[in-house]
């Protein structure tokens, strides 16, 4: 369902593929359809265990934002999770289950992702919701649920709205720590590549009668445990990749807006880091080594990004933890290790780097 549709439970419906009779196809098409049967066989499409989170919606002038809450956010500062593109709040499922049961969190779907409405935008002057505005509405959500202080936690492209939320919260004395996984500050050449080459490839993506776009979604590496960036997957990765695939298919409608908001925010990143440093906010930077190597190889230049972020954040406020051979799906594939890094950071009082 989408804005204007209906669903009594506001939970994801089951997807069932029923092939229609057709002439005997070529053998390669048979193989593809067999793979699609595995991909879209009946599955439970909500990753959170029943009753683990409370689902709610926040009304904005651009549509409803879906968010989930776990735990007592008024008693303990909650993590405020921002997913990356093309994912949803459910990318934090594995990590959340490995955190202490007493650790509350809030997780918000960006417009067009997960269960949030597609934004009331057009494709000319008003094409996307900026991360600056998105963060304002997320801060409103935090206030609505009674959070007194917060710990913004952004993954991949979701790192940028987490940085903005931290900046807004720091102005009100509501934040002391910030956590970022694979967050980038783009050099100009990389930004131009994303704007001019990558984003046009994900706008109005075509659908094919033979379903090849579904199989393509299964192997997309973006924020997921399977694809060109992965090592040999574990059996559990298939379940995780299924959720990633569903997220990707939802994002194909308006997901480019998320990427446009990402590059539009790029020039605000370093000023925000300097502001947070001046406020004494401690920051954890989580890096996945395999994903970083690919970032360097294909032009995003992770090393350049990390060097510029380090120059903006003093060493005494910066903790770096690295996942050896980690991919973009490290929050899921290596959730136990990442949870340990996070727990160490929440009690950290001095600078030191962790290399695993």
Coordinates of C-alpha atoms in Angstrom, one line a residue:
X1 CA 0.0 0.0 0.0
X2 CA 1.0 3.6 -0.5
X3 CA -0.4 7.0 0.2
X4 CA -4.0 6.9 -0.9
X5 CA -4.2 3.1 -0.4
X6 CA -5.4 1.2 2.6
X7 CA -4.2 -1.5 4.9
X8 CA -5.9 -2.2 8.2
X9 CA -2.8 -3.2 10.0
X10 CA -0.3 -0.8 8.3
X11 CA 2.0 -3.8 8.1
X12 CA 3.5 -5.2 4.9
X13 CA 1.2 -7.6 3.0
X14 CA 2.3 -11.0 1.8
X15 CA 3.5 -11.3 -1.7
X16 CA 2.5 -14.3 -3.7
X17 CA 3.6 -14.9 -7.3
X18 CA 1.2 -17.0 -9.4
X19 CA 2.5 -17.7 -12.9
X20 CA 0.0 -17.8 -15.8
X21 CA 0.1 -20.4 -18.6
X22 CA 2.4 -19.5 -21.4
X23 CA 4.2 -21.2 -24.3
X24 CA 7.3 -23.1 -23.3
X25 CA 10.1 -20.5 -22.9
X26 CA 13.8 -20.6 -23.6
X27 CA 15.8 -22.6 -21.0
X28 CA 17.5 -19.5 -19.6
X29 CA 14.1 -17.9 -19.0
X30 CA 13.0 -21.1 -17.2
X31 CA 16.0 -20.7 -14.9
X32 CA 15.2 -17.1 -14.2
X33 CA 11.6 -17.9 -13.3
X34 CA 12.7 -20.7 -11.0
X35 CA 14.9 -18.1 -9.2
X36 CA 12.0 -15.7 -9.0
X37 CA 9.9 -18.3 -7.4
X38 CA 12.4 -18.5 -4.6
X39 CA 12.6 -14.7 -4.4
X40 CA 8.9 -13.9 -4.2
X41 CA 7.5 -17.1 -2.5
X42 CA 5.2 -16.3 0.4
X43 CA 7.2 -14.7 3.2
X44 CA 6.5 -12.7 6.3
X45 CA 7.5 -9.2 5.2
X46 CA 8.0 -7.6 8.5
X47 CA 11.4 -8.2 10.0
X48 CA 10.6 -7.0 13.6
X49 CA 9.5 -9.7 16.0
X50 CA 5.8 -9.4 16.9
X51 CA 5.3 -6.9 19.6
X52 CA 9.0 -5.8 19.6
X53 CA 8.3 -2.3 18.4
X54 CA 5.4 0.1 18.4
X55 CA 4.6 1.5 15.0
X56 CA 3.3 5.0 14.5
X57 CA 3.0 7.8 11.9
X58 CA 3.9 11.4 12.0
X59 CA 2.0 13.8 9.8
X60 CA 4.0 16.4 7.8
X61 CA 3.1 18.8 5.0
X62 CA 4.9 16.3 2.7
X63 CA 3.1 13.2 3.8
X64 CA 3.2 10.7 6.7
X65 CA 6.5 9.5 8.1
X66 CA 6.4 6.0 9.5
X67 CA 8.5 5.2 12.6
X68 CA 9.0 2.5 15.2
X69 CA 9.8 2.8 18.9
X70 CA 11.3 0.2 21.2
X71 CA 11.8 0.6 25.0
X72 CA 11.5 3.5 27.4
X73 CA 12.8 6.5 25.5
X74 CA 12.1 8.9 28.4
X75 CA 14.3 7.0 30.8
X76 CA 17.3 6.2 28.6
X77 CA 18.5 8.2 25.6
X78 CA 17.4 6.2 22.6
X79 CA 19.3 5.6 19.4
X80 CA 17.6 7.4 16.6
X81 CA 18.2 5.1 13.5
X82 CA 18.4 6.5 10.0
X83 CA 18.5 3.9 7.3
X84 CA 20.5 4.1 4.0
X85 CA 19.2 4.0 0.5
X86 CA 17.5 1.8 -0.6
X87 CA 16.5 0.4 2.7
X88 CA 14.0 0.9 5.6
X89 CA 14.0 0.9 9.4
X90 CA 14.2 -2.9 9.2
X91 CA 17.9 -2.8 8.2
X92 CA 18.6 -2.3 12.0
X93 CA 16.7 -5.4 13.0
X94 CA 19.8 -7.7 13.6
X95 CA 21.8 -5.0 15.3
X96 CA 18.9 -4.0 17.6
X97 CA 18.5 -7.6 18.8
X98 CA 22.1 -7.7 19.8
X99 CA 22.0 -4.5 21.9
X100 CA 21.2 -4.6 25.6
X101 CA 17.4 -5.1 26.1
X102 CA 17.3 -1.9 28.1
X103 CA 18.6 0.2 25.1
X104 CA 15.6 2.0 23.5
X105 CA 15.5 3.2 20.0
X106 CA 13.5 5.2 17.5
X107 CA 13.8 4.3 13.7
X108 CA 12.2 6.5 11.0
X109 CA 11.6 5.7 7.3
X110 CA 12.4 8.4 4.9
X111 CA 9.7 9.4 2.4
X112 CA 9.0 6.6 -0.1
X113 CA 10.9 4.0 2.0
X114 CA 9.5 1.3 4.2
X115 CA 6.0 2.3 5.3
X116 CA 6.4 6.1 4.9
X117 CA 4.3 8.0 2.3
X118 CA 6.0 9.0 -0.9
X119 CA 6.5 12.7 -0.6
X120 CA 4.1 15.2 -2.0
X121 CA 6.7 16.5 -4.4
X122 CA 7.0 17.1 -8.1
X123 CA 9.9 16.6 -10.5
X124 CA 10.9 20.2 -11.1
X125 CA 11.6 22.7 -8.4
X126 CA 10.3 20.7 -5.5
X127 CA 11.6 17.2 -6.1
X128 CA 12.7 15.9 -2.7
X129 CA 12.6 16.6 1.0
X130 CA 16.0 17.9 2.2
X131 CA 17.7 16.2 5.1
X132 CA 17.6 19.5 6.9
X133 CA 13.8 19.5 6.9
X134 CA 13.6 15.7 7.5
X135 CA 15.8 16.1 10.6
X136 CA 13.4 18.8 11.9
X137 CA 10.5 16.4 11.7
X138 CA 12.4 13.6 13.3
X139 CA 13.3 15.9 16.2
X140 CA 9.6 16.5 16.5
X141 CA 9.0 12.8 16.6
X142 CA 11.6 12.4 19.4
X143 CA 9.8 15.1 21.4
X144 CA 6.4 13.5 20.8
X145 CA 7.5 10.2 22.2
X146 CA 9.1 11.8 25.3
X147 CA 12.8 11.4 24.5
X148 CA 14.8 13.8 26.8
X149 CA 18.1 13.2 25.1
X150 CA 19.0 11.2 22.0
X151 CA 21.9 9.4 20.2
X152 CA 21.5 9.8 16.4
X153 CA 22.7 6.7 14.5
X154 CA 23.0 6.9 10.7
X155 CA 23.9 4.2 8.3
X156 CA 25.4 4.9 4.9
X157 CA 23.4 7.7 3.2
X158 CA 21.4 7.8 6.4
X159 CA 24.5 9.2 8.1
X160 CA 23.8 12.7 6.7
X161 CA 20.4 13.2 8.3
X162 CA 21.8 11.7 11.5
X163 CA 24.5 14.4 11.4
X164 CA 21.9 17.1 10.9
X165 CA 19.7 15.8 13.7
X166 CA 22.7 15.8 16.0
X167 CA 23.4 19.4 15.1
X168 CA 19.8 20.5 15.8
X169 CA 19.7 18.5 19.1
X170 CA 23.1 19.9 20.1
X171 CA 21.7 23.4 19.9
X172 CA 19.1 22.4 22.5
X173 CA 21.6 20.4 24.7
X174 CA 19.8 17.1 23.8
X175 CA 22.8 15.1 22.4
X176 CA 26.1 13.9 23.7
X177 CA 27.0 11.1 21.3
X178 CA 26.6 10.4 17.6
X179 CA 27.2 7.1 15.7
X180 CA 27.8 6.8 12.0
X181 CA 28.3 3.7 9.8
X182 CA 30.0 4.3 6.4
X183 CA 29.1 8.0 6.3
X184 CA 30.7 9.9 3.5
X185 CA 31.8 13.5 2.8
X186 CA 32.0 13.5 -1.0
X187 CA 34.7 15.3 -3.0
X188 CA 33.3 17.4 -5.8
X189 CA 34.1 14.9 -8.5
X190 CA 32.3 12.1 -6.6
X191 CA 29.3 14.4 -6.0
X192 CA 29.0 15.2 -9.7
X193 CA 29.2 11.5 -10.5
X194 CA 26.3 10.7 -8.2
X195 CA 24.2 13.6 -9.4
X196 CA 24.9 13.3 -13.1
X197 CA 25.5 9.6 -13.7
X198 CA 24.2 7.4 -10.9
X199 CA 20.9 9.2 -10.0
X200 CA 19.6 9.1 -13.6
X201 CA 20.0 5.3 -13.6
X202 CA 17.6 4.9 -10.7
X203 CA 14.9 7.3 -11.8
X204 CA 11.8 5.5 -13.1
X205 CA 13.4 2.2 -13.3
X206 CA 11.8 -0.1 -16.0
X207 CA 9.9 -3.2 -15.2
X208 CA 10.1 -6.2 -17.5
X209 CA 7.5 -8.8 -18.3
X210 CA 9.9 -11.6 -17.6
X211 CA 10.5 -10.3 -14.1
X212 CA 14.3 -9.8 -14.6
X213 CA 14.0 -6.5 -12.6
X214 CA 13.1 -8.6 -9.6
X215 CA 16.1 -10.8 -9.9
X216 CA 18.3 -7.7 -10.4
X217 CA 16.9 -6.4 -7.0
X218 CA 18.0 -9.6 -5.3
X219 CA 21.6 -9.2 -6.4
X220 CA 21.8 -5.4 -5.8
X221 CA 24.7 -4.8 -3.3
X222 CA 23.3 -1.5 -1.9
X223 CA 23.0 -1.8 1.8
X224 CA 22.6 -5.6 1.7
X225 CA 24.4 -8.8 2.4
X226 CA 24.4 -10.2 -1.1
X227 CA 25.8 -8.9 -4.4
X228 CA 29.2 -8.0 -5.9
X229 CA 30.4 -6.6 -2.5
X230 CA 29.7 -9.7 -0.5
X231 CA 31.9 -12.6 0.6
X232 CA 30.4 -16.1 0.7
X233 CA 27.0 -15.6 2.4
X234 CA 25.8 -17.5 5.4
X235 CA 22.4 -19.2 5.3
X236 CA 21.0 -16.4 7.5
X237 CA 22.1 -13.8 4.8
X238 CA 19.4 -15.2 2.5
X239 CA 16.7 -14.1 4.9
X240 CA 18.4 -10.7 5.4
X241 CA 18.8 -10.3 1.6
X242 CA 15.1 -11.0 1.1
X243 CA 14.2 -8.0 3.3
X244 CA 16.7 -5.9 1.4
X245 CA 15.2 -6.9 -1.9
X246 CA 11.7 -5.9 -0.7
X247 CA 13.1 -2.6 0.5
X248 CA 14.8 -2.1 -2.9
X249 CA 11.7 -2.8 -4.9
X250 CA 9.7 -0.2 -2.8
X251 CA 12.5 2.3 -3.3
X252 CA 12.5 1.9 -7.1
X253 CA 9.5 4.2 -7.2
X254 CA 11.0 7.4 -5.7
X255 CA 14.3 6.3 -4.2
X256 CA 16.3 8.8 -6.3
X257 CA 14.9 11.5 -4.0
X258 CA 16.9 10.0 -1.1
X259 CA 20.1 10.2 -3.1
X260 CA 19.3 13.8 -4.3
X261 CA 18.8 14.8 -0.7
X262 CA 22.2 13.1 0.2
X263 CA 24.3 15.1 -2.3
X264 CA 22.4 18.3 -1.6
X265 CA 23.4 18.0 2.1
X266 CA 27.1 17.3 1.4
X267 CA 28.4 20.9 1.9
X268 CA 26.7 21.0 5.3
X269 CA 28.6 18.0 6.7
X270 CA 31.9 19.6 7.7
X271 CA 30.4 22.7 9.3
X272 CA 28.1 20.4 11.3
X273 CA 31.0 18.3 12.5
X274 CA 32.8 21.4 13.6
X275 CA 29.7 22.6 15.5
X276 CA 29.3 19.2 17.2
X277 CA 33.0 19.2 18.1
X278 CA 32.6 22.6 19.7
X279 CA 29.8 21.2 21.8
X280 CA 31.9 18.3 22.9
X281 CA 29.8 15.6 21.2
X282 CA 31.6 12.3 21.1
X283 CA 31.4 10.4 17.8
X284 CA 31.8 6.8 16.8
X285 CA 32.7 6.1 13.1
X286 CA 32.1 2.5 12.0
X287 CA 33.8 1.5 8.8
X288 CA 33.5 -1.8 6.8
X289 CA 36.9 -2.4 5.2
X290 CA 35.7 -4.2 2.0
X291 CA 33.1 -1.5 1.4
X292 CA 35.8 1.1 1.9
X293 CA 38.1 -0.6 -0.6
X294 CA 35.3 -0.6 -3.2
X295 CA 34.6 3.1 -2.4
X296 CA 38.2 3.9 -3.3
X297 CA 38.1 1.7 -6.4
X298 CA 35.0 3.2 -7.9
X299 CA 35.5 6.9 -7.2
X300 CA 33.7 7.7 -3.9
X301 CA 37.2 7.9 -2.4
X302 CA 36.6 6.7 1.2
X303 CA 40.2 7.6 2.3
X304 CA 39.7 11.3 1.2
X305 CA 36.4 11.4 3.0
X306 CA 37.7 9.9 6.2
X307 CA 40.7 12.2 6.2
X308 CA 38.5 15.3 5.9
X309 CA 36.1 14.2 8.6
X310 CA 39.0 13.4 10.9
X311 CA 40.4 16.9 10.3
X312 CA 37.0 18.4 11.4
X313 CA 36.6 16.1 14.5
X314 CA 39.3 16.3 17.2
X315 CA 40.9 13.0 18.2
X316 CA 39.7 13.2 21.7
X317 CA 36.1 13.2 20.5
X318 CA 36.5 10.6 17.8
X319 CA 36.4 6.8 18.1
X320 CA 37.0 4.6 15.0
X321 CA 36.0 0.9 14.8
X322 CA 36.6 -1.1 11.7
X323 CA 35.0 -4.4 10.6
X324 CA 37.6 -6.5 8.8
X325 CA 36.3 -7.6 5.4
X326 CA 33.0 -5.9 6.2
X327 CA 30.5 -5.0 3.4
X328 CA 27.7 -2.5 3.1
X329 CA 25.6 -5.2 4.9
X330 CA 27.9 -5.3 8.0
X331 CA 25.2 -4.0 10.3
X332 CA 23.4 -7.3 9.5
X333 CA 26.1 -9.8 8.7
X334 CA 28.4 -8.6 11.5
X335 CA 25.7 -7.4 13.9
X336 CA 27.2 -9.1 17.0
X337 CA 30.6 -7.4 16.5
X338 CA 29.1 -4.0 15.6
X339 CA 26.8 -4.2 18.7
X340 CA 30.0 -4.7 20.8
X341 CA 31.6 -1.7 19.2
X342 CA 28.5 0.4 20.0
X343 CA 28.3 -0.8 23.6
X344 CA 32.0 0.0 24.1
X345 CA 31.5 3.5 22.7
X346 CA 28.5 4.2 25.0
X347 CA 30.8 4.0 28.0
X348 CA 33.9 5.4 26.2
X349 CA 35.6 8.4 27.9
X350 CA 38.9 8.6 26.1
X351 CA 40.2 8.4 22.5
X352 CA 41.4 5.1 21.1
X353 CA 40.9 3.2 17.8
X354 CA 39.6 -0.3 17.5
X355 CA 40.8 -2.5 14.7
X356 CA 39.1 -5.9 14.2

